[in-house]
CSV table of C-alpha atoms in Angstrom, one decimal:
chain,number,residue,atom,x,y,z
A,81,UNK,CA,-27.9,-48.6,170.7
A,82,UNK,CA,-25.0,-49.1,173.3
A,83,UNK,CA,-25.2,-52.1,175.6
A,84,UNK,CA,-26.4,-51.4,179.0
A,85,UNK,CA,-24.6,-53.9,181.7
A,86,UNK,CA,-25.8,-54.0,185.0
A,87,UNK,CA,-23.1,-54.7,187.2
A,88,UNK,CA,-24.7,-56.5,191.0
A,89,UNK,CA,-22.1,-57.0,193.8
A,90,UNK,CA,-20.3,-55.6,196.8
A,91,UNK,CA,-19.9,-51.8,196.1
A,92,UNK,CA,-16.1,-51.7,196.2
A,93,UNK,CA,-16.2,-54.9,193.4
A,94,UNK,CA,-19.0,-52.7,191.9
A,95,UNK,CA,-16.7,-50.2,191.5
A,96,UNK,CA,-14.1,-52.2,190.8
A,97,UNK,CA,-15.6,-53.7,187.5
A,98,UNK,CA,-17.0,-50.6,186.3
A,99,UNK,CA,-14.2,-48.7,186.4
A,100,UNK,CA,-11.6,-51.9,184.4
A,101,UNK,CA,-14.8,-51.9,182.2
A,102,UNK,CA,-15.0,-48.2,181.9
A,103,UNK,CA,-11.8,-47.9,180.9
A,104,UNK,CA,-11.8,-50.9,178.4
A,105,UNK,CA,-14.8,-49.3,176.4
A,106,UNK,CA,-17.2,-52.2,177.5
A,107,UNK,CA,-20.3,-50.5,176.9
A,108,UNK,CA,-22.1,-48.5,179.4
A,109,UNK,CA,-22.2,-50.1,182.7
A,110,UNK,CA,-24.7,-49.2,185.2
A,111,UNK,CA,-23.8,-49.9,189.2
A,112,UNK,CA,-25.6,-52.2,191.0
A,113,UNK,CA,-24.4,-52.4,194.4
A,114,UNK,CA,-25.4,-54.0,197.9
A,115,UNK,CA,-24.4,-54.1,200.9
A,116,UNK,CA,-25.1,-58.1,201.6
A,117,UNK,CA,-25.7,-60.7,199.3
A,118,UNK,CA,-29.0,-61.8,200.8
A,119,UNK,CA,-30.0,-58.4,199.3
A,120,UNK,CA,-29.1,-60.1,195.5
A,121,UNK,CA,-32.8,-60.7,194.3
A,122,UNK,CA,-34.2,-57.4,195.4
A,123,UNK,CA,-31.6,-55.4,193.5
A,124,UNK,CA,-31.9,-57.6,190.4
A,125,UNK,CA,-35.7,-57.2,190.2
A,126,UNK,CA,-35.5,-53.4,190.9
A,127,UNK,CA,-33.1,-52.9,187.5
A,128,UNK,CA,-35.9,-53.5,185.9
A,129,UNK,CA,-35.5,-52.5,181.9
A,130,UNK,CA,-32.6,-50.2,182.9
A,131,UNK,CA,-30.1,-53.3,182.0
A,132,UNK,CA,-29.9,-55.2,178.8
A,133,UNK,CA,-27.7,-57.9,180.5
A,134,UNK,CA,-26.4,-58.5,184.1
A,135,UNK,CA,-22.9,-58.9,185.4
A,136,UNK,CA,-22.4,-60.5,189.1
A,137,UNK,CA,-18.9,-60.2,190.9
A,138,UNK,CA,-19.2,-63.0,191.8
A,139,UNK,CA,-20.7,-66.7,191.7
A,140,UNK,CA,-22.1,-66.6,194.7
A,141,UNK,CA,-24.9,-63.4,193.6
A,142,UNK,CA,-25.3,-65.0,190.6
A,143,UNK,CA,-26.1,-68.5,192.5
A,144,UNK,CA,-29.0,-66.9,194.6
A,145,UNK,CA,-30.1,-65.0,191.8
A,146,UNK,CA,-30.7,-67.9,189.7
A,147,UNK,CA,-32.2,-69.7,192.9
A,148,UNK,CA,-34.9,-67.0,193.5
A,149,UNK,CA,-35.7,-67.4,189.8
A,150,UNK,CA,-35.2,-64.2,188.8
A,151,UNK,CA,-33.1,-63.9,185.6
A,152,UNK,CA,-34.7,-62.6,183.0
A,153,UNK,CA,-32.2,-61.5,180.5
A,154,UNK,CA,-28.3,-62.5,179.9
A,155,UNK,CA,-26.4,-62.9,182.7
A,156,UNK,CA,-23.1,-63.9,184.0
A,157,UNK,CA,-20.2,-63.5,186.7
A,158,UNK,CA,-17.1,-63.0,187.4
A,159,UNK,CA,-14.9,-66.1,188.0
A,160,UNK,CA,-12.4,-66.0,190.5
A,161,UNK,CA,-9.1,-67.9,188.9
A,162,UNK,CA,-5.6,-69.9,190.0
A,163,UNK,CA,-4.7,-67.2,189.0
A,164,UNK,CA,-5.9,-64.6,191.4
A,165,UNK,CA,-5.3,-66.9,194.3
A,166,UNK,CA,-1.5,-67.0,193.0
A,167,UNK,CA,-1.3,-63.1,193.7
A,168,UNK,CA,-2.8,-63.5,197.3
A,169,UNK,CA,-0.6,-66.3,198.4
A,170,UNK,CA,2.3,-64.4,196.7
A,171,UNK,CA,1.8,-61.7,199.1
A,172,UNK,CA,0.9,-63.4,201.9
A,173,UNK,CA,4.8,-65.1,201.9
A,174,UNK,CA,6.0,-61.7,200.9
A,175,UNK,CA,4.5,-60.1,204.2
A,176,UNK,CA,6.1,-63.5,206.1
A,177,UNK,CA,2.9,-65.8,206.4
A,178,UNK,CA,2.8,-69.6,206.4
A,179,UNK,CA,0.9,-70.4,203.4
A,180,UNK,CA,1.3,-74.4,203.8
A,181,UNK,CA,-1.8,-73.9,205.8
A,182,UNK,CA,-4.5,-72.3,205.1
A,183,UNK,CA,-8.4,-72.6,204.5
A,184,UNK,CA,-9.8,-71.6,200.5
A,185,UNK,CA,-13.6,-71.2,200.0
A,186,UNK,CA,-15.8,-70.7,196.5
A,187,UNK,CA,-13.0,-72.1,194.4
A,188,UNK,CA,-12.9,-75.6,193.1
A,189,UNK,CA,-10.5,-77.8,194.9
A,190,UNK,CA,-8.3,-79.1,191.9
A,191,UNK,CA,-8.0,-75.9,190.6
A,192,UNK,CA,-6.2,-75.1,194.3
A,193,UNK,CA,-4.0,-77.5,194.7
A,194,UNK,CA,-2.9,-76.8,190.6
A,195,UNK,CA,-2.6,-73.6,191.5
A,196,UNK,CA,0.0,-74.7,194.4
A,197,UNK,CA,1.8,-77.6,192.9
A,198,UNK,CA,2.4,-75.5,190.3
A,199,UNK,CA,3.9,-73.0,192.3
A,200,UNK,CA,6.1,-75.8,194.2
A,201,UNK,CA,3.9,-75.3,197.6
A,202,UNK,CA,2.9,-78.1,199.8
A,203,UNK,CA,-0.8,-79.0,199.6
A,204,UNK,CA,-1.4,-81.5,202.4
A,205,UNK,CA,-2.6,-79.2,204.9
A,206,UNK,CA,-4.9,-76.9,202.5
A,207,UNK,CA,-8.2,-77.2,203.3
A,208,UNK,CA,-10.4,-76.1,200.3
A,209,UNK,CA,-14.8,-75.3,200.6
A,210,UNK,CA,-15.8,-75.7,196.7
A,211,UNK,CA,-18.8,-73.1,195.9
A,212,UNK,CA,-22.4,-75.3,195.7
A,213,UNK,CA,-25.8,-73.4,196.0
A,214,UNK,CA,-26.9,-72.6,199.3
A,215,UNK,CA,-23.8,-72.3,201.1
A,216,UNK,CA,-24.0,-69.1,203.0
A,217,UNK,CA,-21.6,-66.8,204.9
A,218,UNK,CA,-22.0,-68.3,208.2
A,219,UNK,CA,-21.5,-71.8,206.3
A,220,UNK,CA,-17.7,-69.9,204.8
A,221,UNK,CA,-17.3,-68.3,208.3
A,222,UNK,CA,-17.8,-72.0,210.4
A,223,UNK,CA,-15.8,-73.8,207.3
A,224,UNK,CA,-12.6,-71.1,208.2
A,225,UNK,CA,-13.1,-71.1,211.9
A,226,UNK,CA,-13.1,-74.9,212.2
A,227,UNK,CA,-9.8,-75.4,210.1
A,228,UNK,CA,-8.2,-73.2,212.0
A,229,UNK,CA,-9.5,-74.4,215.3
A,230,UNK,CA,-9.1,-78.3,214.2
A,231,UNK,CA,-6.4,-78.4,211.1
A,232,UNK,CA,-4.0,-75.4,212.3
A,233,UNK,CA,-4.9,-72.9,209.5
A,234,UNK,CA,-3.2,-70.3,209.7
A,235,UNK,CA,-4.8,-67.6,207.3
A,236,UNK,CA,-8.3,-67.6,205.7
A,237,UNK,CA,-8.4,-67.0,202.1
A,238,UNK,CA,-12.4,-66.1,200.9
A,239,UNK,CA,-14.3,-64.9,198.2
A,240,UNK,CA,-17.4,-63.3,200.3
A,241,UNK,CA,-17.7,-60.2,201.3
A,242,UNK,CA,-19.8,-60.6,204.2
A,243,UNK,CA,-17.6,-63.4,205.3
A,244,UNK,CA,-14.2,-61.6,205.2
A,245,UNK,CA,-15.8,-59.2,207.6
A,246,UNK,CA,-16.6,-61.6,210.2
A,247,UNK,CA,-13.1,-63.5,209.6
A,248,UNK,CA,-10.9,-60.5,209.4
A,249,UNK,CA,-12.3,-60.2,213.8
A,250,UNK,CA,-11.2,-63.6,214.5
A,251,UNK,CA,-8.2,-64.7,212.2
A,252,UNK,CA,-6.1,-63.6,209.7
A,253,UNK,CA,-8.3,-63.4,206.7
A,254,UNK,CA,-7.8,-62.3,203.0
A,255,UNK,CA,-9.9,-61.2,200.7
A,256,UNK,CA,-9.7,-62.5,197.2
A,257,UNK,CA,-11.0,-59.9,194.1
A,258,UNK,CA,-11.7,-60.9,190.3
A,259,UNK,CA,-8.7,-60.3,188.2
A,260,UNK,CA,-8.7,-57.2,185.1
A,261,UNK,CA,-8.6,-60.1,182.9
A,262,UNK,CA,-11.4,-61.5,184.4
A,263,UNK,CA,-13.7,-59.0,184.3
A,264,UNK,CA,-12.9,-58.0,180.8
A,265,UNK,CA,-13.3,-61.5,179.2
A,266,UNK,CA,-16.3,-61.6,181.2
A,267,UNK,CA,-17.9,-58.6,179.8
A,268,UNK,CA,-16.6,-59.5,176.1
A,269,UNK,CA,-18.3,-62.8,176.3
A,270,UNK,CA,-21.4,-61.2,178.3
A,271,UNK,CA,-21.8,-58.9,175.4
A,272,UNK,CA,-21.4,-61.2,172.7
A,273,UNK,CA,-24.1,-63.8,174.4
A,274,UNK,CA,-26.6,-60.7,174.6
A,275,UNK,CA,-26.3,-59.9,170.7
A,276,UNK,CA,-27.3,-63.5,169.9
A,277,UNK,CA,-29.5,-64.5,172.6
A,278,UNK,CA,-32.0,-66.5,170.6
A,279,UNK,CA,-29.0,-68.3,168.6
A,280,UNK,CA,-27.0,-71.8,170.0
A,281,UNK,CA,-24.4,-69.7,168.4
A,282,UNK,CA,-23.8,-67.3,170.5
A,283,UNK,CA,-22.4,-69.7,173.5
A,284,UNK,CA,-19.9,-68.5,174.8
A,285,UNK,CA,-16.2,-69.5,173.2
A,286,UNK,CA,-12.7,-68.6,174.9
A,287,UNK,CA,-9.5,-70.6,173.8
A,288,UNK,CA,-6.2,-70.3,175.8
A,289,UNK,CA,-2.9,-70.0,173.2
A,290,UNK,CA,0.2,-71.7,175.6
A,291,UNK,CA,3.3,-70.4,173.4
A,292,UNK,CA,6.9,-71.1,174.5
A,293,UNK,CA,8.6,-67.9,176.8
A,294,UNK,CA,4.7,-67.1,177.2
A,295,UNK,CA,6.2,-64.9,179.9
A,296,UNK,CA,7.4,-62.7,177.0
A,297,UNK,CA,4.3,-61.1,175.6
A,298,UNK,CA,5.8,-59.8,172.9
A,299,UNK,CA,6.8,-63.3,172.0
A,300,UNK,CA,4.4,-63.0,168.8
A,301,UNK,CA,3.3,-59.7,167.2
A,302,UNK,CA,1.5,-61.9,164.9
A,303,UNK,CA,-1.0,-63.3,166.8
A,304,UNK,CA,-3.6,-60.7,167.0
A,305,UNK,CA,-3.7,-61.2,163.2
A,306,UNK,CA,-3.2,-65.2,163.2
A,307,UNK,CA,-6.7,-64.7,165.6
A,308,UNK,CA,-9.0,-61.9,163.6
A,309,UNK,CA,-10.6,-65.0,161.9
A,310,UNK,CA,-12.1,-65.7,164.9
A,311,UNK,CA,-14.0,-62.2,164.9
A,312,UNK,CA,-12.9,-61.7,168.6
A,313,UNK,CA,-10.3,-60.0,171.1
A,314,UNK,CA,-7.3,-61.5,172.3
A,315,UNK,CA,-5.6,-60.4,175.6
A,316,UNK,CA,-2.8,-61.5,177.8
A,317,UNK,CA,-3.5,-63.9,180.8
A,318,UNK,CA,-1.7,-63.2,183.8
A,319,UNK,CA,0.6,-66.2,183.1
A,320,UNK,CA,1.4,-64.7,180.0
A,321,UNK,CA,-0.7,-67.1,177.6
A,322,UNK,CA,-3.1,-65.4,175.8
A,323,UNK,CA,-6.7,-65.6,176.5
A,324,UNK,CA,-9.2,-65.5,172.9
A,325,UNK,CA,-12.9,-64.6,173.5
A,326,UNK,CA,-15.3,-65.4,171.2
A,327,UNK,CA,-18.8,-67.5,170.3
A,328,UNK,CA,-19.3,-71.2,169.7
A,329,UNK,CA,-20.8,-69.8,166.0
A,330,UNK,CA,-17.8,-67.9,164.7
A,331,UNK,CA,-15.5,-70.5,166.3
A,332,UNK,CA,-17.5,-73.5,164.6
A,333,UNK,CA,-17.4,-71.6,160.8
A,334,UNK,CA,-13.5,-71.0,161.3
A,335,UNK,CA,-12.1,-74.1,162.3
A,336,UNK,CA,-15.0,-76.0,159.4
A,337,UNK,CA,-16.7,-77.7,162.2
A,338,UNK,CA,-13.9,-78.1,164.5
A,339,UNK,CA,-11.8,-80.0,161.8
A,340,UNK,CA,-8.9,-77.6,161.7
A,341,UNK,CA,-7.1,-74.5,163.2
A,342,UNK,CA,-6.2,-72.3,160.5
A,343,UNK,CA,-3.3,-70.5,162.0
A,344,UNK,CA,-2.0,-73.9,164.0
A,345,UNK,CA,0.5,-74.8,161.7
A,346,UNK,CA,1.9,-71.0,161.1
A,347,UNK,CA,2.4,-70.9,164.9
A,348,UNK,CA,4.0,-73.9,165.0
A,349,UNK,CA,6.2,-72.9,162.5
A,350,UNK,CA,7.2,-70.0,164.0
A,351,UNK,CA,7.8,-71.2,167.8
A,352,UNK,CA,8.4,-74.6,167.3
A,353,UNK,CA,5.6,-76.0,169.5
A,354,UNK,CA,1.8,-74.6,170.0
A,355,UNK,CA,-0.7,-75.5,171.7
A,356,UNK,CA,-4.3,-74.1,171.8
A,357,UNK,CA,-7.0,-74.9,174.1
A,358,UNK,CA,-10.9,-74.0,173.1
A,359,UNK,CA,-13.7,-74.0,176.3
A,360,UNK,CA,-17.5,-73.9,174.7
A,361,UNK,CA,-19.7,-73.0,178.0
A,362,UNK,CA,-22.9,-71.1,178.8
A,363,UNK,CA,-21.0,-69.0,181.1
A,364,UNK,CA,-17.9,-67.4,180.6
A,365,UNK,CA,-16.8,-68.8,183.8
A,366,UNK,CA,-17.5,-72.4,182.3
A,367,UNK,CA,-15.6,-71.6,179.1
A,368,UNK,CA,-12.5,-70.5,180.7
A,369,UNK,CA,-12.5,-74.1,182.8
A,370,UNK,CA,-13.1,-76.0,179.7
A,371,UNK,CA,-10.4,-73.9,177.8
A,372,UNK,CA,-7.8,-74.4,180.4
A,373,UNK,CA,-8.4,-78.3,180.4
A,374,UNK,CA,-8.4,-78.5,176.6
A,375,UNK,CA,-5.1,-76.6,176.5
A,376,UNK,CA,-3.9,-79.0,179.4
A,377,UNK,CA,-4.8,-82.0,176.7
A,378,UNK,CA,-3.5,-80.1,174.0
A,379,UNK,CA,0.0,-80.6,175.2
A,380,UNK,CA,0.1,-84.4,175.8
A,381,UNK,CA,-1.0,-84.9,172.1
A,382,UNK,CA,2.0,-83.7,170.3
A,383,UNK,CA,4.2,-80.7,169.9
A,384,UNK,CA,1.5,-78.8,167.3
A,385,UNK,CA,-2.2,-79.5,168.9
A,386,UNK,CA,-5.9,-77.8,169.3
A,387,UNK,CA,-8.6,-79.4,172.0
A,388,UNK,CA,-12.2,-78.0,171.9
A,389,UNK,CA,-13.8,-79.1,175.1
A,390,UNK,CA,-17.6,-79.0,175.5
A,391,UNK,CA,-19.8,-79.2,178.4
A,392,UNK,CA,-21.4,-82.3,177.8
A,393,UNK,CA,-17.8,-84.0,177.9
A,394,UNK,CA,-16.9,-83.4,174.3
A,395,UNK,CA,-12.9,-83.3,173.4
A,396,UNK,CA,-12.4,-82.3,170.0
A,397,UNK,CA,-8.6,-83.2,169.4
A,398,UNK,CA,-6.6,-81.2,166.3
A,399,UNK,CA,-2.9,-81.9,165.6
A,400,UNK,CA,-1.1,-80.6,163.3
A,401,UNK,CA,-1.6,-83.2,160.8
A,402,UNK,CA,-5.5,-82.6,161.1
A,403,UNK,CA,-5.0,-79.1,159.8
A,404,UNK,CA,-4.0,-80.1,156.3
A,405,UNK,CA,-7.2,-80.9,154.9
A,406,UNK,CA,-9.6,-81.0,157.9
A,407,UNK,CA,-12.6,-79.9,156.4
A,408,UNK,CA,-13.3,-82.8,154.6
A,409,UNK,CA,-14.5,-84.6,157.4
A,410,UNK,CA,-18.4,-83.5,157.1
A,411,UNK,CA,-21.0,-85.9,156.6
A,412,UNK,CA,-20.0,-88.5,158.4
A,413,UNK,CA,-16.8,-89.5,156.9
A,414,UNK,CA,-13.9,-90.4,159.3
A,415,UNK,CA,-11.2,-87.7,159.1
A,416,UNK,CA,-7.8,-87.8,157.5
A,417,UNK,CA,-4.9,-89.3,159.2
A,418,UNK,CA,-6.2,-92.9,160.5
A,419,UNK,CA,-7.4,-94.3,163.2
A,420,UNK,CA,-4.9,-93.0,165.8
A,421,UNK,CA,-5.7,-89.7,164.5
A,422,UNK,CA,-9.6,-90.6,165.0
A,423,UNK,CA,-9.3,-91.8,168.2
A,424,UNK,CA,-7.1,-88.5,169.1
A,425,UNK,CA,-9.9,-86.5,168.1
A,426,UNK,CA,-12.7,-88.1,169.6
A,427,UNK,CA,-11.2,-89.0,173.0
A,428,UNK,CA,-11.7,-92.4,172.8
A,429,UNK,CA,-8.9,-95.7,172.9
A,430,UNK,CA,-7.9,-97.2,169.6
A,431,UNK,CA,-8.9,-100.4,171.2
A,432,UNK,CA,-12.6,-98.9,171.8
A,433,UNK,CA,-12.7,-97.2,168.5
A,434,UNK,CA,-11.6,-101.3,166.7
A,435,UNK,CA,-14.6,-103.2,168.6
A,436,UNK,CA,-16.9,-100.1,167.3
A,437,UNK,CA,-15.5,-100.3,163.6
A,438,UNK,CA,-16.4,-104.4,164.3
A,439,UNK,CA,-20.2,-103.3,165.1
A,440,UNK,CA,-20.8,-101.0,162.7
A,441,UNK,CA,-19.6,-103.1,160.2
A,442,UNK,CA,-22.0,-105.2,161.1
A,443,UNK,CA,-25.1,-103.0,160.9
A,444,UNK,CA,-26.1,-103.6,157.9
A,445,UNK,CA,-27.2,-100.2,157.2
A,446,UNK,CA,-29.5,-99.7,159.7
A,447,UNK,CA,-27.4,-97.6,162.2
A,448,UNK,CA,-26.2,-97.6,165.9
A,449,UNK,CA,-27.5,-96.7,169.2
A,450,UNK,CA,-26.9,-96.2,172.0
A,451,UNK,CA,-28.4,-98.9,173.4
A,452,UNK,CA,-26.7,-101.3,171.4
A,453,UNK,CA,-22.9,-99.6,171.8
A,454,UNK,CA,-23.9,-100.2,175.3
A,455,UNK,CA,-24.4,-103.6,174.9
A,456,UNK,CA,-21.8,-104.3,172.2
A,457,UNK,CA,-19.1,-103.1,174.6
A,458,UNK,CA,-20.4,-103.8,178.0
A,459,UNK,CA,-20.6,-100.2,179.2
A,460,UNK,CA,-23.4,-97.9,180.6
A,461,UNK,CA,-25.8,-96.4,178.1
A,462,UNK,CA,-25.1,-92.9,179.1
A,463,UNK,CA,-21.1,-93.7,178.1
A,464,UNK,CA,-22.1,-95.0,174.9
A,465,UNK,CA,-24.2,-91.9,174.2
A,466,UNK,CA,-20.8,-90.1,174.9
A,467,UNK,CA,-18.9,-92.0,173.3
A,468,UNK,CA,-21.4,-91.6,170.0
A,469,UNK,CA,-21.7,-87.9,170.7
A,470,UNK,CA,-17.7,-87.6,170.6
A,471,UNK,CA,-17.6,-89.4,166.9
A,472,UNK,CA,-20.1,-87.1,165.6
A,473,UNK,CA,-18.1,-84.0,166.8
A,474,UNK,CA,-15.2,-85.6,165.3
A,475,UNK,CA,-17.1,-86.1,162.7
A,476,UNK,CA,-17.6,-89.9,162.2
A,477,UNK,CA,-20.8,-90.3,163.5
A,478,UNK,CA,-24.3,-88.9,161.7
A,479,UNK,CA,-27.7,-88.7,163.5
A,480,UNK,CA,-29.9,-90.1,160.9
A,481,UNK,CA,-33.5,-90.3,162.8
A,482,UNK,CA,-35.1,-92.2,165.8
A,483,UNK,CA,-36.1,-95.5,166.5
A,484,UNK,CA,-39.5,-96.7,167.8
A,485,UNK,CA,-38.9,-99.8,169.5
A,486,UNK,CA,-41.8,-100.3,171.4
A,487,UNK,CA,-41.0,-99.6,174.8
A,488,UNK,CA,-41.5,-96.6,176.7
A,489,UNK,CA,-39.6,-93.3,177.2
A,490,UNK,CA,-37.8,-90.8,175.1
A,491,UNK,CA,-37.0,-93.1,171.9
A,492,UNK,CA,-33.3,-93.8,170.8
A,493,UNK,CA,-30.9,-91.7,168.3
A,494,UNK,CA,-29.6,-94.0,165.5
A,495,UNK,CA,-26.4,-92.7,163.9
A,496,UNK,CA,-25.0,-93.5,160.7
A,497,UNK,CA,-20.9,-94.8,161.4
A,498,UNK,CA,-18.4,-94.6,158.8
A,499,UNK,CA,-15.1,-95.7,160.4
């Protein structure tokens, strides 16, 4: 039985995303729309069992849908990118505007002023309002007002709706709208999280592939077959890397526990350098930010590299020497290569990784824990329980049980180290 999408947001983005959808074969999508926000929670409880899974335009539905409390089946929305932004001030200097100063709501601030560097524009007088819950339209309206009225802002660049109606009265206002790729990556990943809802699995997976002349899409006719072993779909990002959707599951069989990229090595080969970045989020929002960090990593760890970034602070570093026999680094064996390599992996120094080899050689088979990490190297217990969380993705580190040591709260994770 098809999918059934309900898509919730302003009717032209309503329209908008079923339509990119429609034509994409994403199902059946089912339009949703309102004419405010505040009017979110009412049209989410009156779908009732017509949708299997809900897609907002936007983060700031989705925010006061979770709010209210009234999610009850998959749902995501659709992240508004650098990207996207890029097109708008693109036009903006194309139809003669100043675009050294201007107000940005909803997005995150160092994804702006990325965005601009990147683009060789002057970010001193950019004046960013990051998306939080509870902000409302009046709050995006008095944010836009007040830069112009106090910072010189010349043009006001939101993500609301009901806001851009209000602005576009007063100042010169712009309207920013989620990207095709955007809303197809979006509904890939939305699908795939509603096939395995009970499973951890099925969080949500995208990986960013940063190629040399990515500008030239037909740079690699190989690639959609280098990328079927991930069982997903591969499109072009508007930068011209390419964008691969999948699920945390399919991901974590491929690469044998996030050990190895199987087609790193081919691409290398074929380009010279490769770099691939892997995001694993609840949302395909978060997976895209996670992917586009681990790519960022990817690059400063040599000219053939792989990063899987996780939301609880995880980097998973692959080179090209970690391909060749990755998957023997199960069980809590430290991988291939060294303790450079190691370190690489885990995100850790080589100097912090040599005091930890010093205590666990020490342990005399009893384990680590947090707690003492945290007291072996003079750090907070919640870094050490990163710090043992990232050697156990990389495959050092073994949880082998708890401890009971009489005292009160949840009790601690011993690990097995082999370094």
């Amino acid at each position: 039985m098809p999918l059934t999408v309900g898509v919730i947001g302003p009717e032209d983005l309503v329209h908008k995303v079923v339509a990119v959808g429609g034509e994409a074969g994403r199902g059946r999508l089912l339009p949703l729309p309102y004419r405010h926000e505040d009017e979110t929670t009412d049209i989410v409880t009156g779908a009732g069992s017509a949708a299997d899974a809900l897609l907002f335009t936007g983060v700031v539905p989705h925010g006061l849908a979770v709010a209210a409390g009234v999610l009850d089946r998959p749902a995501m929305y659709v992240p508004y990118s650098g990207a996207t932004l890029l097109r708008a001030l693109v036009e903006l200097l194309r139809l003669g505007h100043d675009v050294s100063r201007v107000s940005i709501d909803t997005l995150r601030r160092d994804e702006v002023l990325e965005t601009l560097t990147e683009a060789k524009l002057p970010t001193e007088h950019i004046r960013v309002l990051p998306h939080r819950p509870g902000l409302t339209s009046q709050d995006l309206v008095d944010f836009h007002l007040g830069a112009r009225d106090t910072r010189g802002a010349r043009v006001a660049i939101t993500c609301l709706g009901s806001a851009f109606h209000v602005l576009e009265q007063r100042t010169h206002a712009v309207r920013l709208a989620p990207s095709r790729h955007s809303i197809l990556a979006t509904l890939q990943a939305l699908a795939l999280a509603t096939a395995g809802r009970q499973s951890g699995d099925a969080q949500v997976a995208l990986g960013v592939i940063d190629l040399p002349g990515a500008d030239d899409r037909s740079a690699d006719d190989r690639l959609a077959d280098d990328v079927r072993v991930l069982g997903g779909s591969l499109a072009a990002l508007p930068d011209g890397r390419r964008l691969v959707v999948t699920t945390r599951g399919v991901l974590e069989k491929a690469t044998d526990r996030f050990t190895r990229i199987p087609f790193l090595d081919g691409l290398a080969a074929r380009h010279g350098t490769a770099h691939i970045g892997f995001g694993v989020g609840r949302t395909a929002a978060e997976a895209e930010a996670l992917a586009r960090r681990a790519v960022n990593r990817a690059r400063s760890v040599g000219p053939a590299a792989g990063v899987v970034s996780m939301t609880d602070d995880v980097d998973i570093v692959i080179d090209g020497a970690a391909a060749d026999g990755g998957g023997e680094t199960g069980g809590g064996t430290a991988p291939p290569g060294g303790a450079a390599l190691l370190a690489r992996r885990a995100g850790i120094s080589p100097q912090t990784l040599d005091r930890l080899r010093e205590l666990a050689s020490g342990d005399r088979g009893e384990g680590l824990t947090a707690h003492a990490v945290a007291e072996y190297l003079s750090v907070q217990q919640r870094t050490a329980r990163r710090i043992l969380k990232r050697l156990e993705r990389a495959g050092a580190a073994v949880p082998t049980g708890i401890r009971q040591e009489g005292q009160t709260g949840r009790p601690p994770i011993v690990y097995r180290v082999r370094l």
